[in-house]
PDB file of C-alpha atoms in Angstrom:
ATOM      1  CA  MET A 174      39.815  32.780   4.074  1.00  0.00           C
ATOM      2  CA  THR A 175      39.440  36.728   2.747  1.00  0.00           C
ATOM      3  CA  ASP A 176      41.513  38.814   1.277  1.00  0.00           C
ATOM      4  CA  GLN A 177      40.427  41.545   4.133  1.00  0.00           C
ATOM      5  CA  THR A 178      42.081  38.705   6.973  1.00  0.00           C
ATOM      6  CA  PRO A 179      44.638  40.517   9.186  1.00  0.00           C
ATOM      7  CA  ASP A 180      48.290  39.146   8.920  1.00  0.00           C
ATOM      8  CA  PRO A 181      50.100  38.658  12.140  1.00  0.00           C
ATOM      9  CA  GLY A 182      53.359  39.216  11.464  1.00  0.00           C
ATOM     10  CA  PRO A 183      55.961  38.293  14.177  1.00  0.00           C
ATOM     11  CA  ALA A 184      56.846  41.966  15.185  1.00  0.00           C
ATOM     12  CA  GLU A 185      53.205  42.370  16.240  1.00  0.00           C
ATOM     13  CA  ASN A 186      53.547  39.880  19.310  1.00  0.00           C
ATOM     14  CA  SER A 187      54.198  41.242  22.593  1.00  0.00           C
ATOM     15  CA  PRO A 188      57.364  40.197  24.416  1.00  0.00           C
ATOM     16  CA  GLU A 189      55.493  38.596  26.812  1.00  0.00           C
ATOM     17  CA  LEU A 190      53.732  36.190  24.091  1.00  0.00           C
ATOM     18  CA  GLN A 191      56.919  35.754  21.925  1.00  0.00           C
ATOM     19  CA  GLY A 192      58.605  34.772  25.533  1.00  0.00           C
ATOM     20  CA  LEU A 193      55.818  32.353  26.044  1.00  0.00           C
ATOM     21  CA  LEU A 194      56.142  30.941  22.237  1.00  0.00           C
ATOM     22  CA  ARG A 195      59.782  29.953  23.016  1.00  0.00           C
ATOM     23  CA  SER A 196      59.200  28.646  26.364  1.00  0.00           C
ATOM     24  CA  LEU A 197      56.585  26.844  26.371  1.00  0.00           C
ATOM     25  CA  PRO A 198      55.886  23.081  24.731  1.00  0.00           C
ATOM     26  CA  THR A 199      56.052  23.440  21.064  1.00  0.00           C
ATOM     27  CA  VAL A 200      52.517  22.062  20.940  1.00  0.00           C
ATOM     28  CA  PHE A 201      51.770  25.753  21.932  1.00  0.00           C
ATOM     29  CA  ALA A 202      53.736  27.234  19.159  1.00  0.00           C
ATOM     30  CA  ALA A 203      52.047  25.585  16.997  1.00  0.00           C
ATOM     31  CA  PHE A 204      48.162  25.891  18.125  1.00  0.00           C
ATOM     32  CA  HIS A 205      48.941  29.540  17.929  1.00  0.00           C
ATOM     33  CA  ASP A 206      50.656  29.220  14.275  1.00  0.00           C
ATOM     34  CA  THR A 207      47.775  27.325  13.199  1.00  0.00           C
ATOM     35  CA  TYR A 208      45.236  29.384  14.390  1.00  0.00           C
ATOM     36  CA  VAL A 209      45.865  32.350  14.528  1.00  0.00           C
ATOM     37  CA  ARG A 210      44.851  33.562  11.302  1.00  0.00           C
ATOM     38  CA  PRO A 211      41.827  32.437  11.410  1.00  0.00           C
ATOM     39  CA  TYR A 212      41.098  33.739  15.197  1.00  0.00           C
ATOM     40  CA  LEU A 213      42.017  37.226  13.483  1.00  0.00           C
ATOM     41  CA  GLY A 214      39.706  36.613  10.747  1.00  0.00           C
ATOM     42  CA  TYR A 215      36.715  35.965  13.096  1.00  0.00           C
ATOM     43  CA  ALA A 216      37.743  38.543  15.497  1.00  0.00           C
ATOM     44  CA  HIS A 217      38.208  41.310  12.828  1.00  0.00           C
ATOM     45  CA  LEU A 218      34.742  40.106  11.393  1.00  0.00           C
ATOM     46  CA  ASN A 219      33.067  40.556  14.744  1.00  0.00           C
ATOM     47  CA  LEU A 220      35.108  43.638  15.601  1.00  0.00           C
ATOM     48  CA  GLY A 221      34.863  45.751  12.435  1.00  0.00           C
ATOM     49  CA  ASN A 222      38.431  46.521  12.645  1.00  0.00           C
ATOM     50  CA  ARG A 223      42.191  45.190  12.430  1.00  0.00           C
ATOM     51  CA  ASP A 224      43.613  46.917  15.682  1.00  0.00           C
ATOM     52  CA  ASP A 225      41.010  45.743  17.938  1.00  0.00           C
ATOM     53  CA  ALA A 226      41.150  42.373  16.145  1.00  0.00           C
ATOM     54  CA  VAL A 227      45.326  41.776  16.526  1.00  0.00           C
ATOM     55  CA  ARG A 228      44.559  43.468  20.373  1.00  0.00           C
ATOM     56  CA  VAL A 229      41.983  40.754  21.209  1.00  0.00           C
ATOM     57  CA  VAL A 230      44.019  37.532  19.378  1.00  0.00           C
ATOM     58  CA  GLU A 231      47.196  38.640  21.419  1.00  0.00           C
ATOM     59  CA  GLN A 232      45.451  38.763  24.691  1.00  0.00           C
ATOM     60  CA  VAL A 233      43.888  35.163  23.901  1.00  0.00           C
ATOM     61  CA  PHE A 234      46.746  33.615  23.391  1.00  0.00           C
ATOM     62  CA  THR A 235      48.888  35.643  25.836  1.00  0.00           C
ATOM     63  CA  GLU A 236      46.128  34.056  28.442  1.00  0.00           C
ATOM     64  CA  LEU A 237      46.052  30.638  26.966  1.00  0.00           C
ATOM     65  CA  GLY A 238      50.250  30.905  26.978  1.00  0.00           C
ATOM     66  CA  ARG A 239      49.619  31.735  30.847  1.00  0.00           C
ATOM     67  CA  THR A 240      47.567  28.657  31.665  1.00  0.00           C
ATOM     68  CA  TRP A 241      48.947  26.123  29.176  1.00  0.00           C
ATOM     69  CA  ASP A 242      49.479  23.753  31.689  1.00  0.00           C
ATOM     70  CA  ASP A 243      45.968  24.082  32.916  1.00  0.00           C
ATOM     71  CA  VAL A 244      44.133  24.294  29.619  1.00  0.00           C
ATOM     72  CA  MET A 245      46.205  21.150  28.616  1.00  0.00           C
ATOM     73  CA  LEU A 246      45.041  19.026  31.629  1.00  0.00           C
ATOM     74  CA  GLN A 247      41.142  19.995  30.075  1.00  0.00           C
ATOM     75  CA  GLY A 248      41.358  17.992  27.382  1.00  0.00           C
ATOM     76  CA  ASN A 249      40.353  20.183  24.629  1.00  0.00           C
ATOM     77  CA  TYR A 250      42.606  22.830  24.071  1.00  0.00           C
ATOM     78  CA  ARG A 251      40.940  24.184  20.488  1.00  0.00           C
ATOM     79  CA  ALA A 252      37.539  24.240  22.064  1.00  0.00           C
ATOM     80  CA  HIS A 253      39.233  25.958  25.183  1.00  0.00           C
ATOM     81  CA  GLY A 254      40.969  28.295  22.619  1.00  0.00           C
ATOM     82  CA  TRP A 255      37.386  29.217  20.713  1.00  0.00           C
ATOM     83  CA  ALA A 256      35.675  29.711  23.926  1.00  0.00           C
ATOM     84  CA  THR A 257      38.306  31.729  25.090  1.00  0.00           C
ATOM     85  CA  LEU A 258      38.708  33.758  21.914  1.00  0.00           C
ATOM     86  CA  LYS A 259      34.678  34.324  21.899  1.00  0.00           C
ATOM     87  CA  GLU A 260      34.708  35.758  25.700  1.00  0.00           C
ATOM     88  CA  HIS A 261      37.641  38.107  24.889  1.00  0.00           C
ATOM     89  CA  VAL A 262      35.391  39.343  21.657  1.00  0.00           C
ATOM     90  CA  VAL A 263      32.944  39.646  23.239  1.00  0.00           C
ATOM     91  CA  ALA A 264      34.640  42.020  26.071  1.00  0.00           C
ATOM     92  CA  MET A 265      35.929  44.086  23.611  1.00  0.00           C
ATOM     93  CA  LEU A 266      32.618  44.703  21.855  1.00  0.00           C
ATOM     94  CA  ALA A 267      31.174  45.674  25.874  1.00  0.00           C
ATOM     95  CA  LEU A 268      34.289  47.922  26.281  1.00  0.00           C
ATOM     96  CA  HIS A 269      33.655  49.966  23.671  1.00  0.00           C
ATOM     97  CA  GLY A 270      30.051  49.630  23.555  1.00  0.00           C
ATOM     98  CA  ARG A 271      29.377  48.107  20.304  1.00  0.00           C
ATOM     99  CA  GLN A 272      27.361  45.304  18.380  1.00  0.00           C
ATOM    100  CA  GLN A 273      28.692  42.611  16.791  1.00  0.00           C
ATOM    101  CA  ALA A 274      29.941  44.620  13.328  1.00  0.00           C
ATOM    102  CA  MET A 275      29.701  41.126  10.881  1.00  0.00           C
ATOM    103  CA  VAL A 276      27.265  42.462   8.686  1.00  0.00           C
ATOM    104  CA  GLU A 277      28.728  45.651   8.076  1.00  0.00           C
ATOM    105  CA  THR A 278      32.476  43.975   7.957  1.00  0.00           C
ATOM    106  CA  ALA A 279      31.262  41.080   5.689  1.00  0.00           C
ATOM    107  CA  THR A 280      29.112  43.372   3.603  1.00  0.00           C
ATOM    108  CA  PHE A 281      32.253  45.867   3.358  1.00  0.00           C
ATOM    109  CA  ASP A 282      34.367  42.557   2.097  1.00  0.00           C
ATOM    110  CA  SER A 283      31.919  41.626  -0.267  1.00  0.00           C
ATOM    111  CA  VAL A 284      32.027  45.095  -2.065  1.00  0.00           C
ATOM    112  CA  LEU A 285      35.901  45.179  -2.474  1.00  0.00           C
ATOM    113  CA  ARG A 286      35.659  41.725  -3.989  1.00  0.00           C
ATOM    114  CA  ALA A 287      32.504  42.339  -6.135  1.00  0.00           C
ATOM    115  CA  GLY A 288      33.903  45.336  -7.714  1.00  0.00           C
ATOM    116  CA  ARG A 289      30.912  46.481  -9.762  1.00  0.00           C
ATOM    117  CA  ARG A 290      28.463  44.410  -8.710  1.00  0.00           C
ATOM    118  CA  ARG A 291      24.719  45.522  -9.103  1.00  0.00           C
ATOM    119  CA  MET A 292      23.468  47.042  -6.066  1.00  0.00           C
ATOM    120  CA  ALA A 293      20.586  44.261  -5.588  1.00  0.00           C
ATOM    121  CA  ASP A 294      23.046  41.997  -4.935  1.00  0.00           C
ATOM    122  CA  LEU A 295      24.736  43.730  -2.245  1.00  0.00           C
ATOM    123  CA  GLU A 296      21.031  44.510  -0.838  1.00  0.00           C
ATOM    124  CA  SER A 297      20.714  41.027  -0.803  1.00  0.00           C
ATOM    125  CA  GLY A 298      24.108  40.263   0.721  1.00  0.00           C
ATOM    126  CA  LEU A 299      23.077  42.401   3.524  1.00  0.00           C
ATOM    127  CA  GLY A 300      20.078  40.646   4.151  1.00  0.00           C
ATOM    128  CA  LEU A 301      21.828  37.379   4.119  1.00  0.00           C
ATOM    129  CA  TYR A 302      24.530  38.734   6.489  1.00  0.00           C
ATOM    130  CA  ALA A 303      21.846  40.031   8.946  1.00  0.00           C
ATOM    131  CA  ALA A 304      19.993  36.937   9.087  1.00  0.00           C
ATOM    132  CA  ILE A 305      23.307  35.265   9.835  1.00  0.00           C
ATOM    133  CA  ALA A 306      23.839  37.262  12.628  1.00  0.00           C
ATOM    134  CA  ARG A 307      20.472  36.346  13.986  1.00  0.00           C
ATOM    135  CA  LEU A 308      21.133  32.246  14.003  1.00  0.00           C
ATOM    136  CA  PRO A 309      21.734  30.636  16.939  1.00  0.00           C
ATOM    137  CA  GLU A 310      25.747  31.381  18.317  1.00  0.00           C
ATOM    138  CA  ARG A 311      27.142  27.856  17.131  1.00  0.00           C
ATOM    139  CA  GLN A 312      25.266  27.598  14.017  1.00  0.00           C
ATOM    140  CA  SER A 313      26.325  31.665  13.434  1.00  0.00           C
ATOM    141  CA  ASP A 314      30.107  31.327  13.989  1.00  0.00           C
ATOM    142  CA  ILE A 315      29.787  27.924  12.183  1.00  0.00           C
ATOM    143  CA  VAL A 316      28.084  29.523   8.941  1.00  0.00           C
ATOM    144  CA  ILE A 317      30.766  32.780   9.565  1.00  0.00           C
ATOM    145  CA  LEU A 318      33.680  30.600   9.381  1.00  0.00           C
ATOM    146  CA  ARG A 319      31.867  28.106   6.554  1.00  0.00           C
ATOM    147  CA  HIS A 320      30.727  30.693   3.933  1.00  0.00           C
ATOM    148  CA  VAL A 321      32.164  34.058   5.040  1.00  0.00           C
ATOM    149  CA  LEU A 322      35.578  33.044   5.401  1.00  0.00           C
ATOM    150  CA  GLY A 323      35.929  30.091   3.096  1.00  0.00           C
ATOM    151  CA  TRP A 324      36.715  27.631   5.796  1.00  0.00           C
ATOM    152  CA  GLU A 325      36.124  23.719   5.166  1.00  0.00           C
ATOM    153  CA  THR A 326      34.331  22.136   7.764  1.00  0.00           C
ATOM    154  CA  LYS A 327      36.841  19.573   8.728  1.00  0.00           C
ATOM    155  CA  ALA A 328      39.298  22.517   9.656  1.00  0.00           C
ATOM    156  CA  ILE A 329      36.010  24.038  11.590  1.00  0.00           C
ATOM    157  CA  ALA A 330      35.626  20.907  13.753  1.00  0.00           C
ATOM    158  CA  ASP A 331      39.583  21.288  14.304  1.00  0.00           C
ATOM    159  CA  LEU A 332      39.529  25.248  15.167  1.00  0.00           C
ATOM    160  CA  MET A 333      36.400  25.004  17.196  1.00  0.00           C
ATOM    161  CA  GLY A 334      37.353  21.658  18.724  1.00  0.00           C
ATOM    162  CA  ILE A 335      34.162  19.607  17.840  1.00  0.00           C
ATOM    163  CA  GLU A 336      33.326  17.190  16.176  1.00  0.00           C
ATOM    164  CA  LEU A 337      32.795  17.106  12.396  1.00  0.00           C
ATOM    165  CA  ALA A 338      29.406  15.373  12.245  1.00  0.00           C
ATOM    166  CA  SER A 339      28.847  18.448  14.591  1.00  0.00           C
ATOM    167  CA  VAL A 340      29.990  20.803  12.593  1.00  0.00           C
ATOM    168  CA  ARG A 341      27.773  19.504   9.755  1.00  0.00           C
ATOM    169  CA  SER A 342      24.799  18.959  11.401  1.00  0.00           C
ATOM    170  CA  HIS A 343      24.840  22.647  12.860  1.00  0.00           C
ATOM    171  CA  LEU A 344      25.543  23.807   9.245  1.00  0.00           C
ATOM    172  CA  ARG A 345      22.726  22.338   7.922  1.00  0.00           C
ATOM    173  CA  MET A 346      20.061  23.533  10.343  1.00  0.00           C
ATOM    174  CA  ALA A 347      21.637  26.838   9.828  1.00  0.00           C
ATOM    175  CA  ARG A 348      20.902  26.396   6.032  1.00  0.00           C
ATOM    176  CA  ASN A 349      17.353  25.475   6.832  1.00  0.00           C
ATOM    177  CA  ARG A 350      16.485  27.982   9.265  1.00  0.00           C
ATOM    178  CA  LEU A 351      18.502  30.859   6.823  1.00  0.00           C
ATOM    179  CA  ALA A 352      16.828  29.403   3.867  1.00  0.00           C
ATOM    180  CA  ARG A 353      13.303  29.832   5.617  1.00  0.00           C
ATOM    181  CA  ASP A 354      14.185  33.270   6.621  1.00  0.00           C
ATOM    182  CA  LEU A 355      15.390  34.290   3.271  1.00  0.00           C
ATOM    183  CA  ASN A 356      12.893  31.884   1.034  1.00  0.00           C
ATOM    184  CA  LEU A 357      15.917  30.739  -0.411  1.00  0.00           C
ATOM    185  CA  ARG A 358      16.446  27.531  -2.313  1.00  0.00           C
ATOM    186  CA  LEU A 359      19.235  25.457  -0.978  1.00  0.00           C
ATOM    187  CA  ASP A 360      21.311  22.346  -2.783  1.00  0.00           C
ATOM    188  CA  HIS A 361      21.272  19.884  -0.664  1.00  0.00           C
ATOM    189  CA  ASP A 362      25.691  19.598  -0.699  1.00  0.00           C
ATOM    190  CA  ASP A 363      27.044  20.496   2.845  1.00  0.00           C
ATOM    191  CA  GLU A 364      29.898  21.402   1.422  1.00  0.00           C
ATOM    192  CA  GLY A 365      28.308  24.130  -0.862  1.00  0.00           C
ATOM    193  CA  ALA A 366      27.129  27.600  -1.210  1.00  0.00           C
ATOM    194  CA  LEU A 367      24.334  28.536   1.145  1.00  0.00           C
ATOM    195  CA  GLY A 368      22.085  28.726  -1.982  1.00  0.00           C
ATOM    196  CA  ASP A 369      20.145  30.332  -4.735  1.00  0.00           C
ATOM    197  CA  ARG A 370      17.244  32.569  -4.719  1.00  0.00           C
TER     198      ARG A 370
END
């Protein structure tokens, strides 16, 4: 995770969400507590500002809480939660007539962490983030979670409600496509960095 991930203090939860967290089975509260920060990180990266990210994540967990019995009947509440988050992020972008802000947000975050990094490194980062944004949706999500937000592959599989092998496969396909698009030399470690030039 990055230092820029919004921190959802309990005071930020609406009265309705607070009530759902108290009244629903503990699995819902545990789900919320486990995934609120990664959801916020993903929403913030894509929406470009903390307030919209907090609002979207609040809406997601409120919607999930209202329909929790149906969500649990579907069998994979993590996958359902991830799909709901994606729908709300897209809806917020459409509401404001904006494009995904991942390139700008990730670049800004990199600048904050890099301090006095050379301009060439920043331009390289811009190209990489733009290439990530052009990947197929599932590959882009996994690369963002793994290499931009810093999540391990097992945690990504849990977060998205998919198999670990699927995460690794999508990551490998994304890395190969990025290598072609950006002329990168890859190390062959699925858990490693995207590679060096």
